[in-house]
PDB file of C-alpha atoms in Angstrom:
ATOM      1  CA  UNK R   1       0.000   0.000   0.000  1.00 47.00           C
ATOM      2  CA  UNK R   2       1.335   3.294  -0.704  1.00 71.00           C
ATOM      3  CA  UNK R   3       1.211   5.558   2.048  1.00 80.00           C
ATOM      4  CA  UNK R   4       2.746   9.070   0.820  1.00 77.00           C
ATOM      5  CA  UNK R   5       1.151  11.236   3.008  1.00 77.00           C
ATOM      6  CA  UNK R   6       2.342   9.435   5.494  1.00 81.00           C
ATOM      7  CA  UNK R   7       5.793   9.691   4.282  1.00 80.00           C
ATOM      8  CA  UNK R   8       5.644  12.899   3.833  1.00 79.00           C
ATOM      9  CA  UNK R   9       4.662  13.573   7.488  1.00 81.00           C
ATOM     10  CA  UNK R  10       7.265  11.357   8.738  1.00 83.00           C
ATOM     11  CA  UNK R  11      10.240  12.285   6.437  1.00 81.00           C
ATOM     12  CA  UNK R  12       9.217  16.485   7.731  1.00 79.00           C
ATOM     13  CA  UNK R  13       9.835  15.418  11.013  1.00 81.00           C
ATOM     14  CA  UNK R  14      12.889  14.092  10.470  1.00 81.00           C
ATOM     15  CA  UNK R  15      13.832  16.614   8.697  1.00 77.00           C
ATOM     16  CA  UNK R  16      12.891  19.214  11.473  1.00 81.00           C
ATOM     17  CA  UNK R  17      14.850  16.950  14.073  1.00 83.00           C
ATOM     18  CA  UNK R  18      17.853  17.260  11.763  1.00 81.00           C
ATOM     19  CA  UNK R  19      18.166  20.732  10.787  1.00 81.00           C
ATOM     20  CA  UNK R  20      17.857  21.415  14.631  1.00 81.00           C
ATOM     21  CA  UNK R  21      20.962  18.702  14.985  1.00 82.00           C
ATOM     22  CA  UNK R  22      22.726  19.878  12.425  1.00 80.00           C
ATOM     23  CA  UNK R  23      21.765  23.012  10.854  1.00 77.00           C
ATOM     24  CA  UNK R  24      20.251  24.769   7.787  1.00 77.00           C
ATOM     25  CA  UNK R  25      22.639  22.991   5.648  1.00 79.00           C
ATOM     26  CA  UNK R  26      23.953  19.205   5.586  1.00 78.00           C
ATOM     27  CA  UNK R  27      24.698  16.885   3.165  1.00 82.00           C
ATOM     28  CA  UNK R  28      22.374  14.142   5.182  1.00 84.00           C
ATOM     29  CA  UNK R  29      19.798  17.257   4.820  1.00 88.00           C
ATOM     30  CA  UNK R  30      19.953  17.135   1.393  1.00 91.00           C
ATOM     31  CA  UNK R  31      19.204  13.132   1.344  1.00 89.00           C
ATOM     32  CA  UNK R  32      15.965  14.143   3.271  1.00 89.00           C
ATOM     33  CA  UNK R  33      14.908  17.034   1.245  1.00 91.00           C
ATOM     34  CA  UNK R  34      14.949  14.714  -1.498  1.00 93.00           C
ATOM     35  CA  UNK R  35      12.732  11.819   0.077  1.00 91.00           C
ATOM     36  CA  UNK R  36      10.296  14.406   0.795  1.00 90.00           C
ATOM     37  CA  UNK R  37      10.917  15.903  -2.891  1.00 94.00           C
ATOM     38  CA  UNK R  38       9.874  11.807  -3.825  1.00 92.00           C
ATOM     39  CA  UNK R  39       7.032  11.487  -1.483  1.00 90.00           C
ATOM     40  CA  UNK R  40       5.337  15.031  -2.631  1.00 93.00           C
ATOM     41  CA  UNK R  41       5.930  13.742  -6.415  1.00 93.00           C
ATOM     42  CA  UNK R  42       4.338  10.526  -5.773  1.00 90.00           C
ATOM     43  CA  UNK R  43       0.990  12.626  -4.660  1.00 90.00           C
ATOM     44  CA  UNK R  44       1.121  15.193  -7.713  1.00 93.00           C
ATOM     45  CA  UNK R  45       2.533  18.035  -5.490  1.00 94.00           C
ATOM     46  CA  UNK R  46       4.827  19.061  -8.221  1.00 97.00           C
ATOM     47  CA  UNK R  47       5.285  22.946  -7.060  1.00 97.00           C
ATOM     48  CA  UNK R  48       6.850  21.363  -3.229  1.00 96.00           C
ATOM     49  CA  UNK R  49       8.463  18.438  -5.397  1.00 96.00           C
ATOM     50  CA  UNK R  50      10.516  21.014  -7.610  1.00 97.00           C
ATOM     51  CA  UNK R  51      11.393  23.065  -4.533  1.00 97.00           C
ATOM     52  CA  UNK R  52      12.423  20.210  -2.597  1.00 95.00           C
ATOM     53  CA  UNK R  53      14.678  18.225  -5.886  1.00 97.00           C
ATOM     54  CA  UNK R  54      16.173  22.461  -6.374  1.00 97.00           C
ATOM     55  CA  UNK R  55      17.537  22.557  -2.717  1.00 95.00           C
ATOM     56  CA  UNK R  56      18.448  19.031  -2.430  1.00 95.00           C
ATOM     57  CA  UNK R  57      20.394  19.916  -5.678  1.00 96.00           C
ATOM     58  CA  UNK R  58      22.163  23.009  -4.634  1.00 95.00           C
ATOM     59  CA  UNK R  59      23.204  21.079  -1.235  1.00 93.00           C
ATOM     60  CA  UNK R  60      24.945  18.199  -2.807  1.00 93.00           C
ATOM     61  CA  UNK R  61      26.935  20.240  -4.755  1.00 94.00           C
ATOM     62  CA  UNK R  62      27.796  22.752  -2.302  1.00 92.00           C
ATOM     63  CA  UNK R  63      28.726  19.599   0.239  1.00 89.00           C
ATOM     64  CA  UNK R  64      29.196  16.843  -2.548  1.00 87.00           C
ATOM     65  CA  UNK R  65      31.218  18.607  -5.827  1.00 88.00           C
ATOM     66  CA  UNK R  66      29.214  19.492  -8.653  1.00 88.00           C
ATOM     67  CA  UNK R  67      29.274  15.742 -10.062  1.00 89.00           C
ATOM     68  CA  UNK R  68      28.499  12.296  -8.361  1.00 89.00           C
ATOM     69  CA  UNK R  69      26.070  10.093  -8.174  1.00 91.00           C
ATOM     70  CA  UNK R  70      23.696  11.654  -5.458  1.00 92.00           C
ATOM     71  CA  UNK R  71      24.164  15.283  -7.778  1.00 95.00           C
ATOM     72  CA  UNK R  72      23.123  13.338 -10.838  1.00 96.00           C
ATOM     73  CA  UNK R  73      19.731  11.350  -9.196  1.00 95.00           C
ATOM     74  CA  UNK R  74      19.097  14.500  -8.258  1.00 95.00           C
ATOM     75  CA  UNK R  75      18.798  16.298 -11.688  1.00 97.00           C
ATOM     76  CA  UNK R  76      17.156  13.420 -13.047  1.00 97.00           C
ATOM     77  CA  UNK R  77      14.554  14.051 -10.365  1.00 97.00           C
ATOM     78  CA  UNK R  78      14.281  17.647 -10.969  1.00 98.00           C
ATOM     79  CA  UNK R  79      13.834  17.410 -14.892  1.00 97.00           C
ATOM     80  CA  UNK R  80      11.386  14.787 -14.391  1.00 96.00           C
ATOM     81  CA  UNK R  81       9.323  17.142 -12.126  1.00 97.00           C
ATOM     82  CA  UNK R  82       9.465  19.857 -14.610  1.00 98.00           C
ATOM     83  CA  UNK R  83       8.809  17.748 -17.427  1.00 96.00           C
ATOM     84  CA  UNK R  84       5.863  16.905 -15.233  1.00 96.00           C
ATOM     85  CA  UNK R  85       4.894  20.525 -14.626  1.00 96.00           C
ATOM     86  CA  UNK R  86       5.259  21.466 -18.321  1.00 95.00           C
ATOM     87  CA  UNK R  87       8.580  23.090 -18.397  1.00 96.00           C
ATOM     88  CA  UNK R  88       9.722  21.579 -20.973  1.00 97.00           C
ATOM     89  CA  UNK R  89      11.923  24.013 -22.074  1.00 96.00           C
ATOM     90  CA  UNK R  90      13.340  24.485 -18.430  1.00 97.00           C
ATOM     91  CA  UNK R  91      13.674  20.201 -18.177  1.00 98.00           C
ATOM     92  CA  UNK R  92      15.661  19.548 -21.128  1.00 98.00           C
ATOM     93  CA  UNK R  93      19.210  21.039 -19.775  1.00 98.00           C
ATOM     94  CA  UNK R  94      18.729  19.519 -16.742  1.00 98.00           C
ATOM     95  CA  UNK R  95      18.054  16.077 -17.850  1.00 98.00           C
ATOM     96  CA  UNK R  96      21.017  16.491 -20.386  1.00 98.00           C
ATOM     97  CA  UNK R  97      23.058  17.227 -17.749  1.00 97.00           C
ATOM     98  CA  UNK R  98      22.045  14.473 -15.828  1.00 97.00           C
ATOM     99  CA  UNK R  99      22.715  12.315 -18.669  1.00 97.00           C
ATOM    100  CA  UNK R 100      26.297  13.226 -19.039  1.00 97.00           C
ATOM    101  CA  UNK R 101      26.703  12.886 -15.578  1.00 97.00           C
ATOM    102  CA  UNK R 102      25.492   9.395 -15.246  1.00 96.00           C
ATOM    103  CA  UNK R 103      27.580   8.502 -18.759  1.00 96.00           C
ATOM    104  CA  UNK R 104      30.601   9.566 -16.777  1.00 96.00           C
ATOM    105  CA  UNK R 105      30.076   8.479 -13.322  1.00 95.00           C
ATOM    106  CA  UNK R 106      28.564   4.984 -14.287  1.00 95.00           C
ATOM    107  CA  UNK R 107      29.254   3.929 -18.139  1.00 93.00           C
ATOM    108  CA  UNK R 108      27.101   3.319 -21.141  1.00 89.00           C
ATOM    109  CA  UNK R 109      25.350   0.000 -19.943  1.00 88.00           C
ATOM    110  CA  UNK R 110      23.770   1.018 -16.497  1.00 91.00           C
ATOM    111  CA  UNK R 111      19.936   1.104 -15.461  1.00 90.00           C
ATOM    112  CA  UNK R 112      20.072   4.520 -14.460  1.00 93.00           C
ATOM    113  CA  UNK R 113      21.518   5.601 -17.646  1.00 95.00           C
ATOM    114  CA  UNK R 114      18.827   3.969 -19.907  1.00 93.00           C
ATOM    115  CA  UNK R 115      15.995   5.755 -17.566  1.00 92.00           C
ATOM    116  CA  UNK R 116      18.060   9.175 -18.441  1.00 95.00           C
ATOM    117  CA  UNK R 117      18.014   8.538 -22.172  1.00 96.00           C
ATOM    118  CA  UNK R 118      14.193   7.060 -21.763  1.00 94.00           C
ATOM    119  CA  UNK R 119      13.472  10.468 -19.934  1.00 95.00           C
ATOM    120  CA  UNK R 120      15.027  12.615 -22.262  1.00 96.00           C
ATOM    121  CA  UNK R 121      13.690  10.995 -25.277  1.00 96.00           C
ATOM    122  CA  UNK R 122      10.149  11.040 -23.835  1.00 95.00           C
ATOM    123  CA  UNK R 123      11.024  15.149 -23.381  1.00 96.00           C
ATOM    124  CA  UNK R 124      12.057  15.243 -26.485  1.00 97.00           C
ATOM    125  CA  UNK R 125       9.063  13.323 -28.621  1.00 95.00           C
ATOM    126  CA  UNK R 126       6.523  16.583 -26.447  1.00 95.00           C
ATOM    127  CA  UNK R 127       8.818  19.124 -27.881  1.00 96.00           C
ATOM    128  CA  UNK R 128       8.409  17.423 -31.441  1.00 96.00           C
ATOM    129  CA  UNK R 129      12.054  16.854 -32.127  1.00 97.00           C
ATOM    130  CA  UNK R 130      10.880  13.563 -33.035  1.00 97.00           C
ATOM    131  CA  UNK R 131      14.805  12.351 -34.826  1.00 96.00           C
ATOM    132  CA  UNK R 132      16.645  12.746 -31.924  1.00 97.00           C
ATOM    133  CA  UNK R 133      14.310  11.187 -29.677  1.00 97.00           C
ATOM    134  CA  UNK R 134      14.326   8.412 -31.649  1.00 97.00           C
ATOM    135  CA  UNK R 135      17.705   7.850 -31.026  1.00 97.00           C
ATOM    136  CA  UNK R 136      17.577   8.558 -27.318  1.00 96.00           C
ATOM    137  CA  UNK R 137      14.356   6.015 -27.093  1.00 96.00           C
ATOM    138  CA  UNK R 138      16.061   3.310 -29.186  1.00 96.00           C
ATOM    139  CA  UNK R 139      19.754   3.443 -26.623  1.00 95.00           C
ATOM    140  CA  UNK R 140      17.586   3.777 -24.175  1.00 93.00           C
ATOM    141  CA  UNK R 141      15.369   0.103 -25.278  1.00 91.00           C
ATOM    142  CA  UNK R 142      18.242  -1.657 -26.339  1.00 91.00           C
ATOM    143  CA  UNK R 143      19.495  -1.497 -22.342  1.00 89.00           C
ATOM    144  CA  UNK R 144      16.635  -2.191 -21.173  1.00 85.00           C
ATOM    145  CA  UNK R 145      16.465  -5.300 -23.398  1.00 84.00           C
ATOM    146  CA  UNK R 146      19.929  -6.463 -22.220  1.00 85.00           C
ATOM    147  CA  UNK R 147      20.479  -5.085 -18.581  1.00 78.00           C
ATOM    148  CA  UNK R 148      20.154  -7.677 -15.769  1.00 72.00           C
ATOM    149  CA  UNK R 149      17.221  -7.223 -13.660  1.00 60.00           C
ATOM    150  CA  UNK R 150      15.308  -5.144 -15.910  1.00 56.00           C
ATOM    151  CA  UNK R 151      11.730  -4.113 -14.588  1.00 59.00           C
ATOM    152  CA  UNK R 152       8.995  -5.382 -17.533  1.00 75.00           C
ATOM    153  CA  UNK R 153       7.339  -1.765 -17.318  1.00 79.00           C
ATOM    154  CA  UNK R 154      10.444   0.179 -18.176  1.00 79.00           C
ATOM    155  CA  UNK R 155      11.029  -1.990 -21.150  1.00 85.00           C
ATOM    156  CA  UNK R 156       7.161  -1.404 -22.031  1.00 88.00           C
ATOM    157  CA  UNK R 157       7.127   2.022 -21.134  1.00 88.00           C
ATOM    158  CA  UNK R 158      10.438   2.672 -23.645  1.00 88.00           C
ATOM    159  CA  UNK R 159       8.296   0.353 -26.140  1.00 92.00           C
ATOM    160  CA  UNK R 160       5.235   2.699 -26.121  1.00 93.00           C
ATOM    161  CA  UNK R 161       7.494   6.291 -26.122  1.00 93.00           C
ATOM    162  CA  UNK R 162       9.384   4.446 -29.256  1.00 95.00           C
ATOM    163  CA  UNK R 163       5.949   3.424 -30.462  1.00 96.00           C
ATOM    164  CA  UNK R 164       4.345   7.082 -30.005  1.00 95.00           C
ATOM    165  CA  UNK R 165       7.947   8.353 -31.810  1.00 96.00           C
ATOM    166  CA  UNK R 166       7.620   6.754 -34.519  1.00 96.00           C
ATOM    167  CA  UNK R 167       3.814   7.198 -35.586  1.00 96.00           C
ATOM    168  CA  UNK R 168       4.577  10.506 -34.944  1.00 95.00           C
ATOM    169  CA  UNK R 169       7.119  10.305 -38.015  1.00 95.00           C
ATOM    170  CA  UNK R 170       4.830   8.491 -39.972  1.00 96.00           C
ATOM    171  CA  UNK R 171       6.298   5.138 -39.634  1.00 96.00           C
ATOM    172  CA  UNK R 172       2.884   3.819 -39.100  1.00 95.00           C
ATOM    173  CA  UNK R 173       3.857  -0.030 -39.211  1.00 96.00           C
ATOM    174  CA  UNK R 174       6.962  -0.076 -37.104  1.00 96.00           C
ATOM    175  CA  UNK R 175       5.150   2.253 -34.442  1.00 96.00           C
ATOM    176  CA  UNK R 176       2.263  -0.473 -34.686  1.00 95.00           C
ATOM    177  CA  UNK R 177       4.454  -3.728 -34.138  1.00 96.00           C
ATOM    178  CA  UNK R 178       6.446  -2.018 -31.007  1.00 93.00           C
ATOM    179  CA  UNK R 179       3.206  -0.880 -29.209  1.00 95.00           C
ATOM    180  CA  UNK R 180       1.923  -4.345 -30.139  1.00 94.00           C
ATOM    181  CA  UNK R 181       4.827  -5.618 -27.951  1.00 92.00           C
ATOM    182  CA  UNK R 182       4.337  -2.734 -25.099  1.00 91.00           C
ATOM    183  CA  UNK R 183       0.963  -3.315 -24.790  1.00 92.00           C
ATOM    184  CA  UNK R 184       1.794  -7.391 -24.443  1.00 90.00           C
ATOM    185  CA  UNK R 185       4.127  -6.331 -21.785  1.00 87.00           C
ATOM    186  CA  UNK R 186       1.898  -4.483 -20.180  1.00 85.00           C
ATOM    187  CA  UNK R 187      -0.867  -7.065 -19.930  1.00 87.00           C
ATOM    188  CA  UNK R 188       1.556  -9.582 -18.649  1.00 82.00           C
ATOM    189  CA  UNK R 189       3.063  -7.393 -15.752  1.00 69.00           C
TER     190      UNK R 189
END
């Protein structure tokens, strides 16, 4: 059962009973101000969400460098969120960056890569730069296809966004036969 409001009282207090431990400004503040950035995404409070993912941000990189691993889940959170809000234009550098970052930190065959190109290409197929989200979406399937441990509704969900690409281009049987497969994911899972 998912209990975000729950969550999102519970992770405030802790958050209260840290900031009085520790301050304003921590680096295990910034872990909690993005829990609480997750739990108010997870209930469509996408205003608190973005607030939360933009201070969690700046604190990892004032405490953390500008690039790691917490710095990058966090700007894949963020661009997400205003993808979500319908900032587009505002989500795409920040889910390039995150891109790069998690290229860099983690190579070209990791989960959390494939969800930034899935992400990005998704961004890119509502701004109508259908090409290059092609290419993001097809990277981005072709991991999911191989990666241990892959979760059936990321690989449908990069099915469908190829699927939705691709009509969009007017490749009208290719888009058919890959949401044909998404949509037998989807029953199955």
């Amino acid at each position: 059962q998912r209990r975000f409001a729950e969550a999102e009282q519970l992770l405030g207090e802790a958050l209260s009973i840290r900031r009085r431990h520790q301050g304003t400004e921590h680096a295990d503040i910034a872990v909690d101000l993005h829990g609480m950035g997750d739990a108010f995404l997870a209930q469509g409070k996408l205003a608190e969400a973005e607030q939360c993912f933009r201070d969690a941000l700046a604190m990892r990189r004032k405490f953390m460098g500008e690039e790691g691993p917490g710095v990058a889940n966090n700007l894949q959170s963020l661009g997400y969120t205003l993808k979500a809000r319908g900032s587009l234009a505002a989500a795409e550098p920040v889910l390039r960056e995150s891109l790069v970052m998690r290229r860099k930190l983690l190579g070209n065959e990791h989960r959390d890569v494939s969800t930034s190109l899935g992400s990005l290409g998704d961004l890119l197929r509502r701004l109508g730069r259908f090409a290059e989200a092609e290419v993001m979406l097809r990277e981005s399937l072709a991991m999911d296809r191989t990666l241990p441990s892959g979760d059936h509704e990321d690989l449908a969900t990069s099915l469908n966004n190829l699927g939705l690409v691709l009509d969009a281009q007017g490749k009208s049987a290719e888009a058919e036969v890959v949401l044909r497969q998404a949509l037998t994911i989807k029953i199955k899972v």
